[in-house]
Coordinates of N, CA and C in Angstrom, one line a residue:
Chain A
G330 N -42.3 -11.6 -20.8 CA -42.2 -12.8 -19.9 C -43.7 -13.1 -19.5
Q331 N -43.8 -14.2 -18.7 CA -45.0 -14.5 -18.1 C -45.5 -13.6 -17.1
Q332 N -46.7 -13.4 -17.3 CA -47.5 -12.4 -16.1 C -48.8 -13.0 -15.7
L333 N -48.7 -13.0 -14.3 CA -50.2 -13.4 -13.7 C -50.9 -12.2 -13.3
N334 N -52.0 -12.1 -13.8 CA -52.9 -10.9 -13.4 C -53.9 -11.4 -12.5
Q335 N -53.6 -11.0 -11.1 CA -54.6 -11.4 -10.0 C -55.5 -10.4 -9.6
S336 N -56.7 -10.7 -9.4 CA -57.6 -9.7 -8.8 C -58.7 -10.3 -7.9
P337 N -59.3 -9.5 -7.2 CA -59.0 -8.1 -7.0 C -57.7 -7.8 -6.2
Q338 N -57.2 -6.7 -6.2 CA -56.0 -6.4 -5.4 C -56.3 -6.4 -3.9
S339 N -57.5 -6.1 -3.5 CA -57.8 -6.2 -2.1 C -59.2 -6.3 -2.0
M340 N -59.7 -6.8 -0.7 CA -61.0 -7.2 -0.6 C -61.3 -6.8 0.9
F341 N -62.3 -6.2 1.2 CA -62.9 -5.9 2.6 C -64.2 -6.7 2.8
I342 N -64.3 -7.7 3.6 CA -65.6 -8.4 3.7 C -66.0 -8.5 5.3
Q343 N -67.1 -8.8 5.5 CA -67.7 -9.2 6.7 C -67.4 -10.7 7.1
E344 N -67.2 -11.0 8.3 CA -67.0 -12.3 8.9 C -68.3 -13.3 8.3
G345 N -68.2 -14.3 7.7 CA -69.3 -15.1 7.3 C -69.6 -15.1 5.7
E346 N -69.0 -14.1 5.2 CA -69.2 -13.8 3.8 C -68.2 -14.8 2.9
D347 N -68.8 -15.2 1.8 CA -67.8 -15.9 0.8 C -67.0 -15.0 0.0
V348 N -65.9 -15.5 -0.4 CA -64.8 -14.7 -1.1 C -64.5 -15.4 -2.5
S349 N -64.3 -14.6 -3.4 CA -63.6 -15.3 -4.7 C -62.5 -14.4 -5.2
M350 N -61.5 -14.9 -5.6 CA -60.4 -14.2 -6.3 C -60.0 -15.2 -7.4
N351 N -59.2 -14.5 -8.4 CA -58.8 -15.3 -9.7 C -57.5 -14.6 -10.3
C352 N -57.0 -15.5 -10.9 CA -55.8 -15.1 -11.8 C -55.8 -15.4 -13.2
T353 N -55.5 -14.7 -14.0 CA -55.6 -14.9 -15.5 C -54.1 -14.7 -15.9
S354 N -53.9 -15.3 -17.3 CA -52.6 -15.1 -17.8 C -52.8 -15.1 -19.5
S355 N -52.1 -14.6 -20.2 CA -52.0 -14.7 -21.5 C -51.2 -16.1 -22.0
S356 N -50.5 -16.6 -21.0 CA -49.7 -17.9 -21.3 C -50.3 -19.1 -20.6
I357 N -50.0 -20.1 -21.1 CA -50.5 -21.5 -20.6 C -49.7 -22.0 -19.5
F358 N -50.5 -22.3 -18.5 CA -49.7 -22.8 -17.3 C -49.9 -24.3 -17.0
N359 N -48.8 -25.1 -16.5 CA -49.0 -26.5 -16.3 C -49.5 -26.8 -15.0
T360 N -49.3 -25.8 -14.1 CA -49.6 -25.9 -12.6 C -50.3 -24.6 -12.2
W361 N -51.3 -24.8 -11.2 CA -51.6 -23.6 -10.4 C -51.6 -23.8 -9.0
L362 N -50.9 -22.9 -8.2 CA -50.8 -23.0 -6.9 C -51.3 -21.9 -6.2
W363 N -52.0 -22.1 -5.1 CA -52.6 -20.9 -4.3 C -51.9 -20.8 -2.9
Y364 N -51.4 -19.7 -2.6 CA -50.6 -19.7 -1.2 C -51.2 -18.6 -0.5
K365 N -51.0 -18.6 0.8 CA -51.5 -17.4 1.7 C -50.1 -17.2 2.6
Q366 N -50.1 -15.8 2.6 CA -48.9 -15.1 3.2 C -49.4 -14.1 4.4
D367 N -48.9 -14.5 5.5 CA -49.2 -13.6 6.7 C -48.0 -12.6 6.7
P368 N -48.3 -11.3 7.4 CA -47.1 -10.4 7.5 C -45.9 -11.0 7.9
G369 N -44.8 -10.9 7.4 CA -43.5 -11.2 7.8 C -43.3 -12.8 7.8
E370 N -44.2 -13.4 7.2 CA -44.1 -14.8 6.9 C -43.8 -15.2 5.6
G371 N -43.5 -16.7 5.4 CA -43.4 -17.2 4.0 C -44.6 -17.5 3.5
P372 N -44.9 -17.7 2.2 CA -46.2 -18.3 1.6 C -46.5 -19.6 2.1
V373 N -47.6 -19.9 2.5 CA -48.0 -21.2 2.9 C -49.1 -21.9 1.9
L374 N -48.7 -23.0 1.4 CA -49.4 -23.6 0.3 C -50.9 -23.9 0.9
L375 N -51.8 -23.5 0.0 CA -53.3 -24.0 0.4 C -53.7 -25.1 -0.5
I376 N -53.7 -24.7 -1.9 CA -54.1 -25.8 -2.8 C -53.2 -25.8 -4.0
A377 N -53.0 -27.0 -4.6 CA -52.2 -27.2 -5.7 C -53.1 -27.9 -6.8
L378 N -53.0 -27.4 -8.0 CA -53.9 -28.0 -9.1 C -52.9 -28.3 -10.2
Y379 N -53.1 -29.5 -10.8 CA -52.2 -30.0 -11.8 C -52.7 -30.2 -13.3
K380 N -54.1 -30.4 -13.3 CA -54.7 -30.8 -14.6 C -55.8 -29.8 -15.0
A381 N -55.8 -29.4 -16.2 CA -56.9 -28.5 -16.6 C -58.3 -29.0 -16.3
G382 N -59.0 -28.1 -15.7 CA -60.3 -28.5 -15.3 C -60.6 -29.0 -13.9
E383 N -59.5 -29.2 -13.3 CA -59.4 -29.9 -11.9 C -60.1 -29.0 -11.0
L384 N -60.9 -29.5 -10.1 CA -61.6 -28.7 -9.1 C -61.1 -29.3 -7.8
T385 N -60.5 -28.5 -6.7 CA -60.0 -29.3 -5.6 C -60.4 -28.3 -4.4
S386 N -60.8 -28.9 -3.4 CA -61.2 -28.3 -2.0 C -60.2 -28.7 -1.0
N387 N -60.0 -27.7 -0.1 CA -59.3 -27.9 1.3 C -60.1 -27.2 2.3
G388 N -61.0 -28.0 3.0 CA -61.9 -27.4 3.9 C -62.7 -26.3 3.3
R389 N -62.8 -25.1 3.8 CA -63.7 -24.0 3.4 C -62.9 -23.4 1.9
L390 N -61.8 -23.8 1.5 CA -61.3 -23.3 0.2 C -61.6 -24.3 -0.9
T391 N -61.8 -23.6 -2.1 CA -62.0 -24.5 -3.2 C -61.3 -23.8 -4.4
A392 N -60.5 -24.4 -5.2 CA -59.9 -23.8 -6.4 C -60.0 -24.6 -7.6
Q393 N -60.0 -23.9 -8.7 CA -60.2 -24.6 -10.0 C -59.1 -24.2 -10.9
F394 N -58.5 -25.2 -11.7 CA -57.5 -25.0 -12.8 C -58.4 -24.9 -14.1
G395 N -58.5 -23.7 -14.8 CA -59.2 -23.2 -15.8 C -59.0 -24.3 -16.9
I396 N -60.1 -24.5 -17.8 CA -60.1 -25.6 -18.9 C -59.0 -25.0 -19.9
T397 N -58.9 -23.7 -20.2 CA -57.9 -23.2 -21.2 C -56.5 -23.2 -20.6
R398 N -56.4 -23.5 -19.3 CA -55.0 -23.4 -18.6 C -54.4 -22.1 -18.5
K399 N -55.3 -21.1 -18.7 CA -54.9 -19.8 -18.6 C -55.4 -19.0 -17.4
D400 N -56.1 -19.7 -16.5 CA -56.7 -19.0 -15.4 C -57.0 -20.0 -14.3
S401 N -57.2 -19.5 -13.2 CA -57.6 -20.2 -11.9 C -58.4 -19.3 -11.0
F402 N -59.2 -19.9 -10.2 CA -59.9 -19.2 -9.3 C -59.8 -19.7 -7.8
L403 N -59.8 -19.1 -6.7 CA -59.9 -19.6 -5.4 C -61.1 -18.9 -4.7
N404 N -62.0 -20.0 -4.2 CA -63.1 -19.4 -3.5 C -63.0 -19.7 -1.8
I405 N -63.3 -18.9 -1.1 CA -63.1 -19.2 0.3 C -64.7 -18.9 0.9
S406 N -65.1 -20.1 1.5 CA -66.6 -20.0 1.9 C -66.7 -19.6 3.4
A407 N -67.7 -19.0 4.0 CA -67.8 -18.6 5.2 C -66.5 -18.1 6.0
S408 N -66.1 -17.0 5.6 CA -64.9 -16.3 5.9 C -64.9 -16.2 7.4
I409 N -63.7 -16.3 8.1 CA -63.4 -16.1 9.5 C -62.3 -15.1 9.7
P410 N -62.1 -14.5 10.8 CA -61.1 -13.4 11.1 C -59.6 -13.9 10.6
S411 N -59.4 -15.2 10.9 CA -58.0 -15.9 10.6 C -57.8 -15.9 9.0
D412 N -58.8 -15.7 8.3 CA -58.6 -15.8 6.8 C -57.8 -14.5 6.4
V413 N -57.8 -13.6 7.4 CA -56.9 -12.4 6.7 C -55.6 -12.6 6.2
G414 N -55.1 -12.0 5.2 CA -53.8 -12.2 4.8 C -53.8 -11.9 3.4
I415 N -52.6 -12.0 2.7 CA -52.5 -11.9 1.3 C -52.4 -13.3 0.6
Y416 N -53.3 -13.3 -0.4 CA -53.3 -14.7 -1.2 C -52.7 -14.6 -2.5
F417 N -51.6 -15.5 -2.8 CA -51.1 -15.4 -4.0 C -51.5 -16.6 -4.9
C418 N -51.6 -16.3 -6.3 CA -51.6 -17.3 -7.2 C -50.4 -17.6 -7.6
A419 N -49.8 -18.7 -8.1 CA -48.4 -19.0 -8.7 C -48.8 -20.2 -9.6
G420 N -47.9 -20.4 -10.5 CA -47.9 -21.4 -11.4 C -46.6 -21.6 -12.2
H421 N -46.6 -22.8 -12.8 CA -45.4 -23.2 -13.6 C -45.9 -23.1 -15.0
T422 N -45.1 -22.3 -16.0 CA -45.4 -22.3 -17.3 C -45.0 -23.4 -18.2
Q423 N -45.4 -23.5 -19.4 CA -45.1 -24.5 -20.4 C -43.7 -24.5 -20.5
G424 N -43.2 -25.5 -20.9 CA -41.7 -25.5 -21.3 C -40.8 -26.2 -20.2
G425 N -41.5 -26.4 -19.2 CA -40.6 -27.3 -18.1 C -39.9 -26.3 -17.2
S426 N -40.0 -25.2 -17.3 CA -39.3 -24.3 -16.3 C -39.6 -24.6 -15.0
E427 N -38.7 -24.6 -14.0 CA -38.9 -24.9 -12.7 C -39.5 -23.7 -11.6
K428 N -39.3 -22.5 -12.3 CA -39.7 -21.4 -11.4 C -41.2 -21.2 -11.4
L429 N -41.5 -20.8 -10.2 CA -43.0 -20.5 -9.9 C -43.0 -19.0 -10.4
V430 N -44.0 -18.6 -11.1 CA -44.4 -17.3 -11.4 C -45.6 -16.8 -10.6
F431 N -45.5 -15.7 -9.9 CA -46.3 -15.5 -8.9 C -47.2 -14.2 -9.3
G432 N -48.4 -14.0 -8.9 CA -49.3 -13.0 -9.1 C -48.9 -12.0 -8.0
K433 N -49.6 -10.7 -8.2 CA -49.3 -9.7 -7.2 C -49.9 -9.8 -5.9
G434 N -51.0 -10.7 -5.7 CA -51.6 -10.9 -4.5 C -53.0 -10.3 -4.3
T435 N -53.8 -10.8 -3.7 CA -55.0 -10.2 -3.2 C -55.0 -10.2 -1.5
K436 N -55.1 -8.9 -1.0 CA -55.2 -8.7 0.3 C -56.5 -8.7 0.8
L437 N -56.6 -9.7 1.7 CA -58.0 -9.9 2.2 C -58.2 -9.3 3.8
T438 N -59.2 -8.6 3.9 CA -59.5 -8.3 5.3 C -60.7 -8.7 5.6
V439 N -61.0 -9.2 6.8 CA -62.3 -9.7 7.3 C -62.6 -8.9 8.7
N440 N -63.7 -8.4 8.5 CA -64.3 -7.7 9.6 C -65.1 -8.5 10.4
P441 N -64.9 -8.7 11.8 CA -65.6 -9.4 12.6 C -67.0 -9.1 12.8
Chain B
E1234 N -45.4 -32.0 10.9 CA -45.3 -31.9 9.6 C -44.1 -31.3 9.1
P1235 N -43.3 -32.0 8.2 CA -41.8 -31.4 7.8 C -42.1 -30.0 7.3
E1236 N -41.0 -29.2 7.5 CA -41.2 -28.0 7.1 C -39.7 -27.4 6.7
V1237 N -39.8 -26.3 5.9 CA -38.5 -25.7 5.4 C -38.1 -24.7 6.6
T1238 N -37.0 -24.6 7.2 CA -36.5 -23.7 8.0 C -35.4 -22.7 7.6
Q1239 N -35.5 -21.5 7.9 CA -34.4 -20.6 7.5 C -33.8 -19.7 8.7
T1240 N -32.5 -19.5 8.5 CA -31.8 -18.7 9.6 C -31.0 -17.6 8.9
P1241 N -30.7 -16.4 9.3 CA -31.5 -15.8 10.4 C -32.7 -15.3 10.0
S1242 N -33.7 -15.0 10.9 CA -35.1 -14.5 10.5 C -34.8 -13.0 10.0
H1243 N -33.9 -12.3 10.5 CA -33.5 -10.9 10.1 C -32.0 -10.7 10.2
Q1244 N -31.6 -10.1 9.0 CA -30.1 -9.8 9.0 C -30.0 -8.4 8.4
V1245 N -29.2 -7.7 9.2 CA -28.8 -6.2 8.9 C -27.3 -6.1 8.6
T1246 N -27.1 -5.4 7.5 CA -25.6 -5.5 7.0 C -25.4 -4.3 6.4
Q1247 N -24.1 -3.8 6.2 CA -23.8 -2.7 5.6 C -23.7 -2.8 4.1
M1248 N -23.8 -2.0 3.4 CA -23.7 -2.0 2.0 C -22.3 -2.5 1.6
G1249 N -22.0 -3.4 0.7 CA -20.6 -3.8 0.2 C -20.3 -5.3 1.0
Q1250 N -21.1 -5.4 2.2 CA -20.7 -6.6 2.9 C -21.2 -7.8 2.4
E1251 N -20.7 -9.1 2.5 CA -21.2 -10.3 2.2 C -22.2 -10.7 3.2
V1252 N -23.2 -11.4 2.8 CA -24.1 -12.1 3.7 C -24.5 -13.6 3.1
I1253 N -24.7 -14.5 4.1 CA -25.0 -15.8 3.8 C -26.4 -16.2 4.5
L1254 N -27.4 -16.4 3.8 CA -28.6 -16.9 4.2 C -28.6 -18.3 4.2
R1255 N -29.2 -18.8 5.2 CA -29.3 -20.4 5.3 C -30.5 -20.8 5.4
C1256 N -30.6 -22.1 4.8 CA -32.0 -22.8 4.5 C -31.7 -24.3 4.9
V1257 N -32.6 -24.9 5.7 CA -32.8 -26.5 5.7 C -34.1 -26.9 5.0
P1258 N -33.9 -27.3 3.9 CA -35.0 -27.8 3.1 C -35.7 -29.1 3.8
I1259 N -37.0 -29.4 3.4 CA -37.5 -30.7 3.7 C -36.6 -31.8 3.4
S1260 N -36.6 -32.8 4.4 CA -35.4 -33.6 4.2 C -35.5 -34.7 3.1
N1261 N -36.5 -35.0 2.5 CA -36.7 -35.9 1.5 C -36.7 -35.2 0.2
H1262 N -36.7 -33.9 0.1 CA -36.8 -33.3 -1.1 C -35.5 -33.1 -1.7
L1263 N -35.6 -32.9 -3.1 CA -34.2 -33.0 -3.8 C -34.1 -31.7 -4.6
Y1264 N -35.1 -30.8 -4.8 CA -35.1 -29.6 -5.6 C -35.1 -28.6 -4.6
F1265 N -34.3 -27.4 -4.9 CA -34.3 -26.3 -3.9 C -34.3 -25.1 -4.6
Y1266 N -34.9 -24.0 -3.9 CA -35.0 -22.8 -4.7 C -34.9 -21.6 -3.8
W1267 N -34.4 -20.4 -4.3 CA -34.4 -19.3 -3.6 C -35.3 -18.2 -4.5
Y1268 N -36.1 -17.5 -3.7 CA -37.1 -16.4 -4.1 C -36.8 -15.1 -3.4
R1269 N -37.1 -14.0 -3.9 CA -37.1 -12.9 -3.0 C -38.3 -12.1 -3.2
Q1270 N -38.7 -11.3 -2.3 CA -39.8 -10.4 -2.3 C -39.4 -9.1 -1.7
I1271 N -39.4 -8.1 -2.6 CA -39.2 -6.7 -2.1 C -40.5 -6.2 -1.5
L1272 N -40.4 -5.5 -0.4 CA -41.5 -5.0 0.4 C -42.7 -4.6 -0.4
G1273 N -43.9 -5.2 -0.3 CA -45.2 -4.8 -1.0 C -45.1 -5.3 -2.4
Q1274 N -44.3 -6.1 -2.8 CA -44.2 -6.5 -4.1 C -44.4 -8.2 -4.3
K1275 N -44.6 -8.5 -5.5 CA -44.8 -10.0 -5.5 C -43.4 -10.8 -5.4
V1276 N -43.5 -12.1 -5.2 CA -42.4 -12.9 -5.0 C -41.9 -13.3 -6.4
E1277 N -40.5 -13.3 -6.3 CA -39.8 -13.3 -7.6 C -38.8 -14.5 -7.5
F1278 N -38.6 -15.2 -8.5 CA -37.8 -16.4 -8.6 C -36.3 -15.9 -8.8
L1279 N -35.4 -16.5 -8.0 CA -34.1 -16.3 -8.2 C -33.3 -17.5 -8.9
V1280 N -33.3 -18.7 -8.2 CA -32.4 -19.8 -8.7 C -33.1 -21.0 -8.3
S1281 N -32.9 -22.1 -9.1 CA -33.3 -23.5 -8.6 C -31.8 -24.3 -8.7
F1282 N -32.0 -25.3 -7.8 CA -30.8 -26.0 -7.7 C -31.1 -27.6 -7.6
Y1283 N -30.4 -28.5 -8.2 CA -30.7 -29.8 -8.1 C -29.3 -30.6 -8.4
N1284 N -29.1 -31.7 -7.7 CA -27.9 -32.5 -7.7 C -26.6 -31.6 -7.9
N1285 N -26.6 -30.8 -6.8 CA -25.4 -30.0 -6.5 C -25.0 -29.0 -7.8
E1286 N -26.1 -28.7 -8.5 CA -25.8 -27.6 -9.4 C -27.0 -26.8 -9.6
I1287 N -26.8 -25.5 -10.2 CA -27.9 -24.7 -10.5 C -28.6 -25.2 -11.7
S1288 N -29.8 -25.4 -11.8 CA -30.7 -25.9 -12.9 C -31.3 -24.7 -13.6
E1289 N -31.5 -23.5 -12.9 CA -32.3 -22.6 -13.6 C -32.0 -21.4 -12.8
K1290 N -31.8 -20.1 -13.4 CA -31.6 -18.9 -12.7 C -32.3 -17.7 -13.5
S1291 N -32.7 -16.7 -12.6 CA -33.3 -15.7 -13.2 C -32.2 -14.4 -13.6
E1292 N -32.7 -13.4 -14.3 CA -31.8 -12.2 -14.8 C -31.4 -11.7 -13.4
I1293 N -32.2 -11.7 -12.3 CA -31.9 -11.1 -11.0 C -30.6 -11.7 -10.4
F1294 N -30.4 -13.1 -10.7 CA -29.4 -13.8 -10.1 C -28.1 -13.6 -10.8
D1295 N -27.4 -12.4 -10.5 CA -26.2 -12.0 -11.3 C -25.0 -12.7 -10.6
D1296 N -23.8 -12.1 -10.9 CA -22.6 -12.8 -10.4 C -22.5 -12.5 -8.9
Q1297 N -23.2 -11.6 -8.4 CA -22.9 -11.3 -7.0 C -23.6 -12.4 -6.0
F1298 N -24.5 -13.2 -6.9 CA -25.1 -14.2 -6.0 C -24.4 -15.7 -6.2
S1299 N -24.5 -16.4 -5.2 CA -24.1 -17.8 -5.5 C -24.9 -18.7 -4.5
V1300 N -25.0 -20.0 -4.8 CA -25.8 -20.8 -3.9 C -24.9 -22.3 -3.6
E1301 N -25.1 -22.8 -2.6 CA -24.3 -24.0 -2.2 C -25.1 -25.0 -1.2
R1302 N -24.8 -26.2 -1.5 CA -25.3 -27.2 -0.6 C -24.1 -27.6 0.1
P1303 N -23.7 -27.0 1.3 CA -22.4 -27.4 1.9 C -22.4 -28.8 2.7
D1304 N -23.5 -29.3 2.8 CA -23.8 -30.7 3.5 C -24.9 -31.3 3.0
G1305 N -25.3 -32.3 3.7 CA -26.6 -33.1 3.4 C -27.9 -32.4 3.7
S1306 N -27.8 -31.2 4.5 CA -29.1 -30.8 5.1 C -29.1 -29.2 4.8
N1307 N -28.1 -28.4 4.6 CA -28.2 -27.0 4.6 C -28.1 -26.5 3.0
F1308 N -28.8 -25.5 2.7 CA -28.7 -25.0 1.4 C -28.5 -23.4 1.6
T1309 N -27.6 -22.8 1.0 CA -27.3 -21.4 1.4 C -27.3 -20.5 0.1
L1310 N -27.6 -19.2 0.4 CA -27.5 -18.3 -0.5 C -26.5 -17.2 -0.2
K1311 N -25.5 -16.8 -0.8 CA -24.6 -16.0 -0.6 C -24.7 -14.7 -1.5
I1312 N -24.7 -13.5 -0.9 CA -24.6 -12.3 -1.7 C -23.3 -11.7 -1.4
R1313 N -22.5 -11.6 -2.4 CA -21.0 -11.1 -2.2 C -20.8 -9.8 -1.6
S1314 N -21.5 -9.0 -2.4 CA -21.3 -7.4 -2.1 C -22.5 -6.6 -2.1
T1315 N -23.2 -6.6 -0.9 CA -24.7 -6.3 -0.8 C -24.9 -4.9 -1.3
K1316 N -26.0 -4.5 -2.1 CA -26.4 -3.2 -2.5 C -27.7 -3.0 -1.7
L1317 N -28.0 -1.6 -1.6 CA -29.1 -1.1 -1.1 C -30.4 -1.8 -1.5
E1318 N -30.4 -2.0 -2.8 CA -31.6 -2.8 -3.4 C -31.8 -4.2 -3.3
D1319 N -30.9 -4.8 -2.5 CA -30.8 -6.3 -2.2 C -31.7 -6.3 -0.9
S1320 N -32.3 -5.2 -0.3 CA -33.1 -5.3 1.0 C -34.4 -6.0 0.4
A1321 N -34.7 -7.1 1.0 CA -36.0 -7.8 0.8 C -36.1 -9.0 1.8
M1322 N -37.2 -9.7 1.5 CA -37.4 -10.9 2.2 C -36.8 -12.0 1.3
Y1323 N -36.1 -12.8 1.5 CA -35.5 -14.0 0.9 C -36.3 -15.4 1.3
F1324 N -36.8 -16.1 0.5 CA -37.4 -17.3 0.7 C -36.7 -18.4 0.2
C1325 N -36.6 -19.3 1.0 CA -36.1 -20.6 0.4 C -37.3 -21.6 0.1
A1326 N -37.3 -22.5 -0.8 CA -38.3 -23.6 -0.9 C -37.7 -24.7 -1.5
S1327 N -38.5 -25.8 -1.3 CA -38.0 -27.2 -1.7 C -39.2 -27.9 -2.4
S1328 N -38.9 -28.9 -3.2 CA -39.8 -29.8 -3.8 C -39.3 -31.2 -3.9
E1329 N -40.3 -32.2 -3.8 CA -40.1 -33.4 -3.9 C -39.8 -34.0 -5.2
A1330 N -40.8 -33.4 -6.0 CA -40.8 -34.1 -7.5 C -39.9 -33.3 -8.5
F1331 N -39.7 -34.0 -9.5 CA -38.9 -33.6 -10.6 C -39.6 -32.3 -11.3
G1332 N -38.8 -31.4 -11.7 CA -39.3 -30.3 -12.5 C -40.4 -29.5 -11.9
Q1333 N -41.5 -29.5 -12.1 CA -42.6 -28.6 -11.9 C -43.4 -29.1 -10.6
G1334 N -42.6 -29.6 -9.7 CA -43.5 -30.1 -8.4 C -43.7 -29.0 -7.5
T1335 N -44.7 -29.4 -6.8 CA -45.2 -28.4 -5.6 C -44.1 -27.9 -4.7
Q1336 N -43.9 -26.7 -4.6 CA -42.8 -26.0 -3.8 C -43.5 -25.6 -2.3
Y1337 N -42.6 -25.8 -1.5 CA -43.0 -25.5 0.0 C -42.0 -24.5 0.6
F1338 N -42.4 -23.4 1.1 CA -41.6 -22.4 1.3 C -41.2 -22.3 2.8
G1339 N -40.1 -21.7 3.2 CA -39.7 -21.2 4.6 C -40.3 -20.0 4.9
P1340 N -39.9 -19.7 6.2 CA -40.6 -18.4 6.8 C -39.9 -17.1 6.3
G1341 N -38.5 -17.2 5.6 CA -38.0 -16.1 5.1 C -37.0 -15.6 5.9
T1342 N -35.9 -14.8 5.4 CA -35.0 -14.1 6.2 C -35.1 -12.5 5.6
R1343 N -35.5 -11.6 6.5 CA -35.6 -10.2 5.9 C -34.1 -9.6 5.9
L1344 N -33.6 -9.3 4.8 CA -32.4 -8.7 4.8 C -32.4 -7.2 4.6
T1345 N -31.8 -6.4 5.4 CA -31.7 -5.1 5.5 C -30.5 -4.6 5.2
V1346 N -30.2 -4.0 4.1 CA -28.9 -3.3 3.7 C -28.9 -1.8 3.8
L1347 N -27.9 -1.4 4.7 CA -27.9 0.0 5.1 C -26.7 0.7 4.4

């Protein structure tokens, strides 16, 4: 089945640092979405990407849809303590399936 | 900003009991989904629903699961006879666009089966 390999699994950074995380797959994806999940909460959409090569920003967040359609990255600039949480990549695969395939998440810890 | 809501936030049940998890999708959305997340694991797709019928389901969504849109606003997931391994967070999601549209998630229901 389709698998998303998300890395790193966890990150420990100092406030103010920039962060980068990525997802790769052996399958082609039609969309890439990045979500943030706080403990006990549902995934909150951060950025949605629909076209290969697309680069989109949302405040301090920037994400790109890889040209091969098999990867995506999320960057967070100038991290702040409220950036703490688990970041998931997710996507729709080729073939029109409606299900979102999720990565295993990157757990971000920001030290003040 | 419109959001998906879910009730209850936490449900505790005995093994073998039936549970119904409720969701109110975003009002102008037409596509509805259920996902689950076992503690510490990734989010997994269960089922999608459009035009009052299931449009896609995963292998997890076996005969003990069912979904229903009983009225114009609610979307429910029923687990007929709960098992210990059904303990998880269950998320409802909805999307506006056809097929592979952006999905917005609710806050989840934590189901604990004893």
